[in-house]
Amino acid sequence: MKLEIIATTLKEAKDIELAGADRIELVTGIKEGGLTPSIGLIKQVTETVKIPVVVMLRPHSKSFVYDSYDKKVILDDLEEIKKTKSYGIVFGCLTKDGNIDHDLLKEVIKNKGHLKITFHRAIDVAKDTIKAYSELRDYKIDTILTSGGFSNALEGRDIINQMVKLGYSNILAGSGLSPDNIEEFINNSLVNEVHMGSGVKFRKDNLAEIDLDLIKKVKDILNEKGNNI
């Protein structure tokens, strides 16, 4: 089972790798749910760590609805990310009525080049999470980061399991997971990958430092689960 951890700085990225996580999601604006980090940070992190780094592609935190101006920023940022050693991007877009923004998604996919793509938790605020997931099946989305349409993955576990059974994309469960609840979650979940942010920070504070021991604890639990499958 794989563990993805959010990083907002170079030090955090190095700590995450040191603690044994499998992948990094690199963002800035963590309090706003994650925004596109600076190109300098992306370069430094991807040239320093050896584990895969996926980069948030999100120009603002007002919503997941993007206008023509936002689109220009998104595509410009994408071109810069492609020049780095990034493994992939983390992106999601919706229309004003809460459906997938197919036009923009097609444009991003057409221009992403070698980068893998994770469709992020925009899917959790879509009008219908399962319908939105079904609509993504034709885009060959590599990963869906989701809490099952709920505020956290524990509440959305049944929907997450339904998404895994449908099998259109790899499902990455995230939001609200921590060393305190991860064992209970995975024992009743079908996912093979989990995503954490504040759950592995001191005091569960997004702005606090990463606690390496918590990452190691979670990874040990995931390894044990994986060995028993």
PDB file of C-alpha atoms in Angstrom:
ATOM      1  CA  MET A   1       0.000   0.000   0.000  1.00  0.00           C
ATOM      2  CA  LYS A   2       1.275   3.453  -0.933  1.00  0.00           C
ATOM      3  CA  LEU A   3       1.411   6.604   1.171  1.00  0.00           C
ATOM      4  CA  GLU A   4       1.343  10.097  -0.326  1.00  0.00           C
ATOM      5  CA  ILE A   5       2.159  13.089   1.904  1.00  0.00           C
ATOM      6  CA  ILE A   6       1.692  16.803   1.243  1.00  0.00           C
ATOM      7  CA  ALA A   7       4.823  18.973   1.244  1.00  0.00           C
ATOM      8  CA  THR A   8       4.975  22.764   1.152  1.00  0.00           C
ATOM      9  CA  THR A   9       8.740  23.291   1.508  1.00  0.00           C
ATOM     10  CA  LEU A  10      11.978  21.639   0.434  1.00  0.00           C
ATOM     11  CA  LYS A  11      12.692  20.546   4.010  1.00  0.00           C
ATOM     12  CA  GLU A  12       9.276  18.928   4.293  1.00  0.00           C
ATOM     13  CA  ALA A  13       9.857  17.064   1.052  1.00  0.00           C
ATOM     14  CA  LYS A  14      13.202  15.740   2.291  1.00  0.00           C
ATOM     15  CA  ASP A  15      11.652  14.739   5.634  1.00  0.00           C
ATOM     16  CA  ILE A  16       8.796  12.935   3.880  1.00  0.00           C
ATOM     17  CA  GLU A  17      11.215  10.918   1.785  1.00  0.00           C
ATOM     18  CA  LEU A  18      13.413  10.180   4.819  1.00  0.00           C
ATOM     19  CA  ALA A  19      10.423   8.878   6.765  1.00  0.00           C
ATOM     20  CA  GLY A  20       9.589   6.353   4.060  1.00  0.00           C
ATOM     21  CA  ALA A  21       6.580   7.796   2.224  1.00  0.00           C
ATOM     22  CA  ASP A  22       6.081   6.705  -1.375  1.00  0.00           C
ATOM     23  CA  ARG A  23       5.090   9.955  -3.063  1.00  0.00           C
ATOM     24  CA  ILE A  24       4.900  13.691  -2.418  1.00  0.00           C
ATOM     25  CA  GLU A  25       2.144  16.101  -3.363  1.00  0.00           C
ATOM     26  CA  LEU A  26       3.801  19.509  -3.604  1.00  0.00           C
ATOM     27  CA  VAL A  27       1.629  22.566  -2.919  1.00  0.00           C
ATOM     28  CA  THR A  28       1.667  26.055  -1.550  1.00  0.00           C
ATOM     29  CA  GLY A  29      -1.247  27.755   0.237  1.00  0.00           C
ATOM     30  CA  ILE A  30      -1.950  24.709   2.376  1.00  0.00           C
ATOM     31  CA  LYS A  31      -4.535  26.595   4.432  1.00  0.00           C
ATOM     32  CA  GLU A  32      -6.431  27.259   1.201  1.00  0.00           C
ATOM     33  CA  GLY A  33      -6.510  23.629   0.213  1.00  0.00           C
ATOM     34  CA  GLY A  34      -3.351  23.752  -1.887  1.00  0.00           C
ATOM     35  CA  LEU A  35      -2.266  26.002  -4.761  1.00  0.00           C
ATOM     36  CA  THR A  36       0.386  25.856  -7.483  1.00  0.00           C
ATOM     37  CA  PRO A  37       3.830  26.202  -5.850  1.00  0.00           C
ATOM     38  CA  SER A  38       6.578  28.440  -7.225  1.00  0.00           C
ATOM     39  CA  ILE A  39       8.698  27.096 -10.057  1.00  0.00           C
ATOM     40  CA  GLY A  40      11.771  27.472  -7.840  1.00  0.00           C
ATOM     41  CA  LEU A  41      10.283  25.203  -5.200  1.00  0.00           C
ATOM     42  CA  ILE A  42       9.191  22.674  -7.804  1.00  0.00           C
ATOM     43  CA  LYS A  43      12.687  22.545  -9.299  1.00  0.00           C
ATOM     44  CA  GLN A  44      14.438  22.238  -5.942  1.00  0.00           C
ATOM     45  CA  VAL A  45      12.165  19.486  -4.665  1.00  0.00           C
ATOM     46  CA  THR A  46      12.105  17.405  -7.840  1.00  0.00           C
ATOM     47  CA  GLU A  47      15.874  17.644  -8.213  1.00  0.00           C
ATOM     48  CA  THR A  48      16.506  16.730  -4.566  1.00  0.00           C
ATOM     49  CA  VAL A  49      14.214  13.826  -3.691  1.00  0.00           C
ATOM     50  CA  LYS A  50      14.110  10.498  -5.473  1.00  0.00           C
ATOM     51  CA  ILE A  51      10.486   9.559  -4.803  1.00  0.00           C
ATOM     52  CA  PRO A  52       7.800  10.760  -7.254  1.00  0.00           C
ATOM     53  CA  VAL A  53       6.532  14.325  -6.851  1.00  0.00           C
ATOM     54  CA  VAL A  54       3.112  15.396  -8.123  1.00  0.00           C
ATOM     55  CA  VAL A  55       2.515  19.136  -8.304  1.00  0.00           C
ATOM     56  CA  MET A  56      -0.712  20.966  -7.563  1.00  0.00           C
ATOM     57  CA  LEU A  57      -2.003  22.854 -10.601  1.00  0.00           C
ATOM     58  CA  ARG A  58      -4.522  25.291  -9.134  1.00  0.00           C
ATOM     59  CA  PRO A  59      -4.337  29.058  -9.732  1.00  0.00           C
ATOM     60  CA  HIS A  60      -6.573  30.218  -6.864  1.00  0.00           C
ATOM     61  CA  SER A  61      -8.715  28.949  -4.016  1.00  0.00           C
ATOM     62  CA  LYS A  62     -11.980  30.741  -4.808  1.00  0.00           C
ATOM     63  CA  SER A  63     -13.478  27.635  -6.398  1.00  0.00           C
ATOM     64  CA  PHE A  64     -12.722  24.913  -8.928  1.00  0.00           C
ATOM     65  CA  VAL A  65     -14.501  26.930 -11.611  1.00  0.00           C
ATOM     66  CA  TYR A  66     -12.024  28.652 -13.906  1.00  0.00           C
ATOM     67  CA  ASP A  67     -12.553  31.446 -16.434  1.00  0.00           C
ATOM     68  CA  SER A  68     -10.542  32.235 -19.580  1.00  0.00           C
ATOM     69  CA  TYR A  69      -7.984  34.221 -17.565  1.00  0.00           C
ATOM     70  CA  ASP A  70      -7.482  31.339 -15.151  1.00  0.00           C
ATOM     71  CA  LYS A  71      -7.074  28.987 -18.096  1.00  0.00           C
ATOM     72  CA  LYS A  72      -4.133  31.027 -19.410  1.00  0.00           C
ATOM     73  CA  VAL A  73      -2.437  30.843 -16.016  1.00  0.00           C
ATOM     74  CA  ILE A  74      -3.085  27.105 -15.697  1.00  0.00           C
ATOM     75  CA  LEU A  75      -1.629  26.334 -19.113  1.00  0.00           C
ATOM     76  CA  ASP A  76       1.395  28.601 -18.561  1.00  0.00           C
ATOM     77  CA  ASP A  77       2.103  26.947 -15.202  1.00  0.00           C
ATOM     78  CA  LEU A  78       1.719  23.543 -16.844  1.00  0.00           C
ATOM     79  CA  GLU A  79       4.367  24.394 -19.429  1.00  0.00           C
ATOM     80  CA  GLU A  80       6.813  25.337 -16.664  1.00  0.00           C
ATOM     81  CA  ILE A  81       6.059  22.214 -14.634  1.00  0.00           C
ATOM     82  CA  LYS A  82       6.761  20.052 -17.692  1.00  0.00           C
ATOM     83  CA  LYS A  83      10.303  21.440 -17.782  1.00  0.00           C
ATOM     84  CA  THR A  84      11.043  20.074 -14.302  1.00  0.00           C
ATOM     85  CA  LYS A  85      11.516  16.525 -13.033  1.00  0.00           C
ATOM     86  CA  SER A  86       7.955  16.392 -11.740  1.00  0.00           C
ATOM     87  CA  TYR A  87       6.208  13.024 -11.957  1.00  0.00           C
ATOM     88  CA  GLY A  88       2.740  14.456 -12.423  1.00  0.00           C
ATOM     89  CA  ILE A  89       0.162  17.154 -11.799  1.00  0.00           C
ATOM     90  CA  VAL A  90      -2.803  17.339  -9.456  1.00  0.00           C
ATOM     91  CA  PHE A  91      -5.689  19.114 -11.160  1.00  0.00           C
ATOM     92  CA  GLY A  92      -9.461  19.368 -11.178  1.00  0.00           C
ATOM     93  CA  CYS A  93     -12.049  21.628 -12.761  1.00  0.00           C
ATOM     94  CA  LEU A  94     -15.809  22.049 -12.609  1.00  0.00           C
ATOM     95  CA  THR A  95     -18.487  24.056 -14.344  1.00  0.00           C
ATOM     96  CA  LYS A  96     -20.694  26.504 -12.451  1.00  0.00           C
ATOM     97  CA  ASP A  97     -23.405  23.873 -12.176  1.00  0.00           C
ATOM     98  CA  GLY A  98     -21.068  21.397 -10.475  1.00  0.00           C
ATOM     99  CA  ASN A  99     -20.227  19.114 -13.378  1.00  0.00           C
ATOM    100  CA  ILE A 100     -16.822  18.242 -14.852  1.00  0.00           C
ATOM    101  CA  ASP A 101     -15.449  21.053 -17.036  1.00  0.00           C
ATOM    102  CA  HIS A 102     -14.697  18.810 -20.001  1.00  0.00           C
ATOM    103  CA  ASP A 103     -13.344  21.538 -22.256  1.00  0.00           C
ATOM    104  CA  LEU A 104     -10.673  22.674 -19.813  1.00  0.00           C
ATOM    105  CA  LEU A 105      -9.816  19.143 -18.718  1.00  0.00           C
ATOM    106  CA  LYS A 106      -9.272  18.108 -22.347  1.00  0.00           C
ATOM    107  CA  GLU A 107      -6.993  21.115 -22.842  1.00  0.00           C
ATOM    108  CA  VAL A 108      -4.889  20.264 -19.793  1.00  0.00           C
ATOM    109  CA  ILE A 109      -4.606  16.614 -20.792  1.00  0.00           C
ATOM    110  CA  LYS A 110      -3.666  17.570 -24.352  1.00  0.00           C
ATOM    111  CA  ASN A 111      -0.835  19.754 -23.032  1.00  0.00           C
ATOM    112  CA  LYS A 112       0.426  17.727 -20.066  1.00  0.00           C
ATOM    113  CA  GLY A 113       2.968  15.770 -22.072  1.00  0.00           C
ATOM    114  CA  HIS A 114       4.678  13.001 -20.095  1.00  0.00           C
ATOM    115  CA  LEU A 115       3.155  14.041 -16.776  1.00  0.00           C
ATOM    116  CA  LYS A 116       0.772  11.753 -14.926  1.00  0.00           C
ATOM    117  CA  ILE A 117      -2.502  13.337 -13.829  1.00  0.00           C
ATOM    118  CA  THR A 118      -4.411  13.120 -10.570  1.00  0.00           C
ATOM    119  CA  PHE A 119      -7.919  14.583 -10.575  1.00  0.00           C
ATOM    120  CA  HIS A 120      -8.172  16.081  -7.106  1.00  0.00           C
ATOM    121  CA  ARG A 121     -10.946  16.655  -4.598  1.00  0.00           C
ATOM    122  CA  ALA A 122     -12.867  18.944  -6.922  1.00  0.00           C
ATOM    123  CA  ILE A 123     -14.713  15.669  -7.501  1.00  0.00           C
ATOM    124  CA  ASP A 124     -15.917  15.783  -3.887  1.00  0.00           C
ATOM    125  CA  VAL A 125     -17.776  19.049  -4.439  1.00  0.00           C
ATOM    126  CA  ALA A 126     -19.216  18.006  -7.794  1.00  0.00           C
ATOM    127  CA  LYS A 127     -23.002  17.760  -8.007  1.00  0.00           C
ATOM    128  CA  ASP A 128     -22.782  13.960  -8.150  1.00  0.00           C
ATOM    129  CA  THR A 129     -19.473  12.351  -7.182  1.00  0.00           C
ATOM    130  CA  ILE A 130     -20.114   8.963  -8.801  1.00  0.00           C
ATOM    131  CA  LYS A 131     -21.478  10.548 -11.986  1.00  0.00           C
ATOM    132  CA  ALA A 132     -18.429  12.809 -12.162  1.00  0.00           C
ATOM    133  CA  TYR A 133     -16.160   9.802 -11.645  1.00  0.00           C
ATOM    134  CA  SER A 134     -17.915   7.932 -14.424  1.00  0.00           C
ATOM    135  CA  GLU A 135     -17.469  10.884 -16.767  1.00  0.00           C
ATOM    136  CA  LEU A 136     -13.711  10.811 -16.154  1.00  0.00           C
ATOM    137  CA  ARG A 137     -13.335   7.212 -17.355  1.00  0.00           C
ATOM    138  CA  ASP A 138     -12.642   8.197 -20.973  1.00  0.00           C
ATOM    139  CA  TYR A 139      -9.781  10.553 -20.076  1.00  0.00           C
ATOM    140  CA  LYS A 140      -7.392   7.910 -18.755  1.00  0.00           C
ATOM    141  CA  ILE A 141      -6.975   9.796 -15.485  1.00  0.00           C
ATOM    142  CA  ASP A 142      -4.196   8.032 -13.588  1.00  0.00           C
ATOM    143  CA  THR A 143      -5.449   8.736 -10.067  1.00  0.00           C
ATOM    144  CA  ILE A 144      -8.502  10.220  -8.363  1.00  0.00           C
ATOM    145  CA  LEU A 145      -7.880  11.888  -4.987  1.00  0.00           C
ATOM    146  CA  THR A 146     -11.156  11.737  -3.109  1.00  0.00           C
ATOM    147  CA  SER A 147     -12.945  11.632   0.218  1.00  0.00           C
ATOM    148  CA  GLY A 148     -15.999  10.082  -1.412  1.00  0.00           C
ATOM    149  CA  GLY A 149     -17.925  13.328  -1.638  1.00  0.00           C
ATOM    150  CA  PHE A 150     -17.820  13.898   2.125  1.00  0.00           C
ATOM    151  CA  SER A 151     -15.686  16.205   4.274  1.00  0.00           C
ATOM    152  CA  ASN A 152     -13.371  13.324   5.156  1.00  0.00           C
ATOM    153  CA  ALA A 153     -12.535   9.877   3.853  1.00  0.00           C
ATOM    154  CA  LEU A 154     -13.948   8.094   6.905  1.00  0.00           C
ATOM    155  CA  GLU A 155     -17.424   9.443   6.217  1.00  0.00           C
ATOM    156  CA  GLY A 156     -17.066   8.817   2.489  1.00  0.00           C
ATOM    157  CA  ARG A 157     -15.665   5.310   2.739  1.00  0.00           C
ATOM    158  CA  ASP A 158     -18.696   3.586   1.162  1.00  0.00           C
ATOM    159  CA  ILE A 159     -18.563   5.862  -1.883  1.00  0.00           C
ATOM    160  CA  ILE A 160     -14.783   5.415  -2.089  1.00  0.00           C
ATOM    161  CA  ASN A 161     -15.233   1.637  -2.087  1.00  0.00           C
ATOM    162  CA  GLN A 162     -17.872   1.974  -4.790  1.00  0.00           C
ATOM    163  CA  MET A 163     -15.409   3.968  -6.889  1.00  0.00           C
ATOM    164  CA  VAL A 164     -12.707   1.320  -6.414  1.00  0.00           C
ATOM    165  CA  LYS A 165     -15.129  -1.389  -7.560  1.00  0.00           C
ATOM    166  CA  LEU A 166     -15.972   0.580 -10.703  1.00  0.00           C
ATOM    167  CA  GLY A 167     -12.259   0.552 -11.473  1.00  0.00           C
ATOM    168  CA  TYR A 168     -11.982   3.466 -13.904  1.00  0.00           C
ATOM    169  CA  SER A 169      -8.880   4.945 -12.227  1.00  0.00           C
ATOM    170  CA  ASN A 170      -6.621   4.353  -9.262  1.00  0.00           C
ATOM    171  CA  ILE A 171      -8.312   5.717  -6.137  1.00  0.00           C
ATOM    172  CA  LEU A 172      -6.287   7.698  -3.591  1.00  0.00           C
ATOM    173  CA  ALA A 173      -8.224   8.232  -0.362  1.00  0.00           C
ATOM    174  CA  GLY A 174      -7.566  11.495   1.434  1.00  0.00           C
ATOM    175  CA  SER A 175      -8.854  14.034   3.988  1.00  0.00           C
ATOM    176  CA  GLY A 176      -9.175  13.416   7.697  1.00  0.00           C
ATOM    177  CA  LEU A 177      -6.842  10.420   7.795  1.00  0.00           C
ATOM    178  CA  SER A 178      -4.220  10.170  10.536  1.00  0.00           C
ATOM    179  CA  PRO A 179      -2.205   7.594  12.491  1.00  0.00           C
ATOM    180  CA  ASP A 180      -5.133   7.438  14.920  1.00  0.00           C
ATOM    181  CA  ASN A 181      -7.683   6.216  12.398  1.00  0.00           C
ATOM    182  CA  ILE A 182      -5.754   4.819   9.427  1.00  0.00           C
ATOM    183  CA  GLU A 183      -5.842   1.193  10.601  1.00  0.00           C
ATOM    184  CA  GLU A 184      -9.607   1.246  11.089  1.00  0.00           C
ATOM    185  CA  PHE A 185     -10.032   2.946   7.717  1.00  0.00           C
ATOM    186  CA  ILE A 186      -7.940   0.540   5.649  1.00  0.00           C
ATOM    187  CA  ASN A 187      -9.411  -2.507   7.375  1.00  0.00           C
ATOM    188  CA  ASN A 188     -12.773  -1.497   5.933  1.00  0.00           C
ATOM    189  CA  SER A 189     -11.563   0.004   2.680  1.00  0.00           C
ATOM    190  CA  LEU A 190     -10.634  -1.325  -0.759  1.00  0.00           C
ATOM    191  CA  VAL A 191      -8.049   1.361  -1.566  1.00  0.00           C
ATOM    192  CA  ASN A 192      -4.360   0.680  -2.041  1.00  0.00           C
ATOM    193  CA  GLU A 193      -3.212   4.281  -1.584  1.00  0.00           C
ATOM    194  CA  VAL A 194      -3.824   6.942   1.043  1.00  0.00           C
ATOM    195  CA  HIS A 195      -3.031  10.650   1.215  1.00  0.00           C
ATOM    196  CA  MET A 196      -2.235  12.707   4.323  1.00  0.00           C
ATOM    197  CA  GLY A 197      -1.453  16.284   5.235  1.00  0.00           C
ATOM    198  CA  SER A 198      -2.124  17.634   8.709  1.00  0.00           C
ATOM    199  CA  GLY A 199      -2.505  14.084  10.034  1.00  0.00           C
ATOM    200  CA  VAL A 200       1.288  13.703  10.115  1.00  0.00           C
ATOM    201  CA  LYS A 201       2.043  17.191  11.451  1.00  0.00           C
ATOM    202  CA  PHE A 202       2.718  18.100  15.066  1.00  0.00           C
ATOM    203  CA  ARG A 203      -0.569  19.046  16.768  1.00  0.00           C
ATOM    204  CA  LYS A 204      -2.314  18.145  13.458  1.00  0.00           C
ATOM    205  CA  ASP A 205      -1.610  21.728  12.424  1.00  0.00           C
ATOM    206  CA  ASN A 206      -1.032  22.246   8.695  1.00  0.00           C
ATOM    207  CA  LEU A 207       1.504  24.985   9.454  1.00  0.00           C
ATOM    208  CA  ALA A 208       3.465  22.910  11.957  1.00  0.00           C
ATOM    209  CA  GLU A 209       6.483  20.762  11.132  1.00  0.00           C
ATOM    210  CA  ILE A 210       6.131  17.218   9.877  1.00  0.00           C
ATOM    211  CA  ASP A 211       6.464  14.493  12.509  1.00  0.00           C
ATOM    212  CA  LEU A 212       8.652  11.821  10.919  1.00  0.00           C
ATOM    213  CA  ASP A 213       7.637   9.269  13.542  1.00  0.00           C
ATOM    214  CA  LEU A 214       3.976   9.633  12.529  1.00  0.00           C
ATOM    215  CA  ILE A 215       4.794   8.977   8.879  1.00  0.00           C
ATOM    216  CA  LYS A 216       6.814   5.921   9.869  1.00  0.00           C
ATOM    217  CA  LYS A 217       3.935   4.696  12.038  1.00  0.00           C
ATOM    218  CA  VAL A 218       1.444   5.048   9.202  1.00  0.00           C
ATOM    219  CA  LYS A 219       3.790   3.372   6.730  1.00  0.00           C
ATOM    220  CA  ASP A 220       4.302   0.438   9.101  1.00  0.00           C
ATOM    221  CA  ILE A 221       0.516   0.007   9.368  1.00  0.00           C
ATOM    222  CA  LEU A 222       0.135   0.133   5.584  1.00  0.00           C
ATOM    223  CA  ASN A 223       2.960  -2.346   5.071  1.00  0.00           C
ATOM    224  CA  GLU A 224       1.399  -4.768   7.527  1.00  0.00           C
ATOM    225  CA  LYS A 225      -1.950  -4.461   5.774  1.00  0.00           C
ATOM    226  CA  GLY A 226      -0.308  -4.970   2.396  1.00  0.00           C
ATOM    227  CA  ASN A 227       1.491  -8.087   3.573  1.00  0.00           C
ATOM    228  CA  ASN A 228      -1.786  -9.575   4.797  1.00  0.00           C
ATOM    229  CA  ILE A 229      -3.708  -9.060   1.558  1.00  0.00           C
TER     230      ILE A 229
END
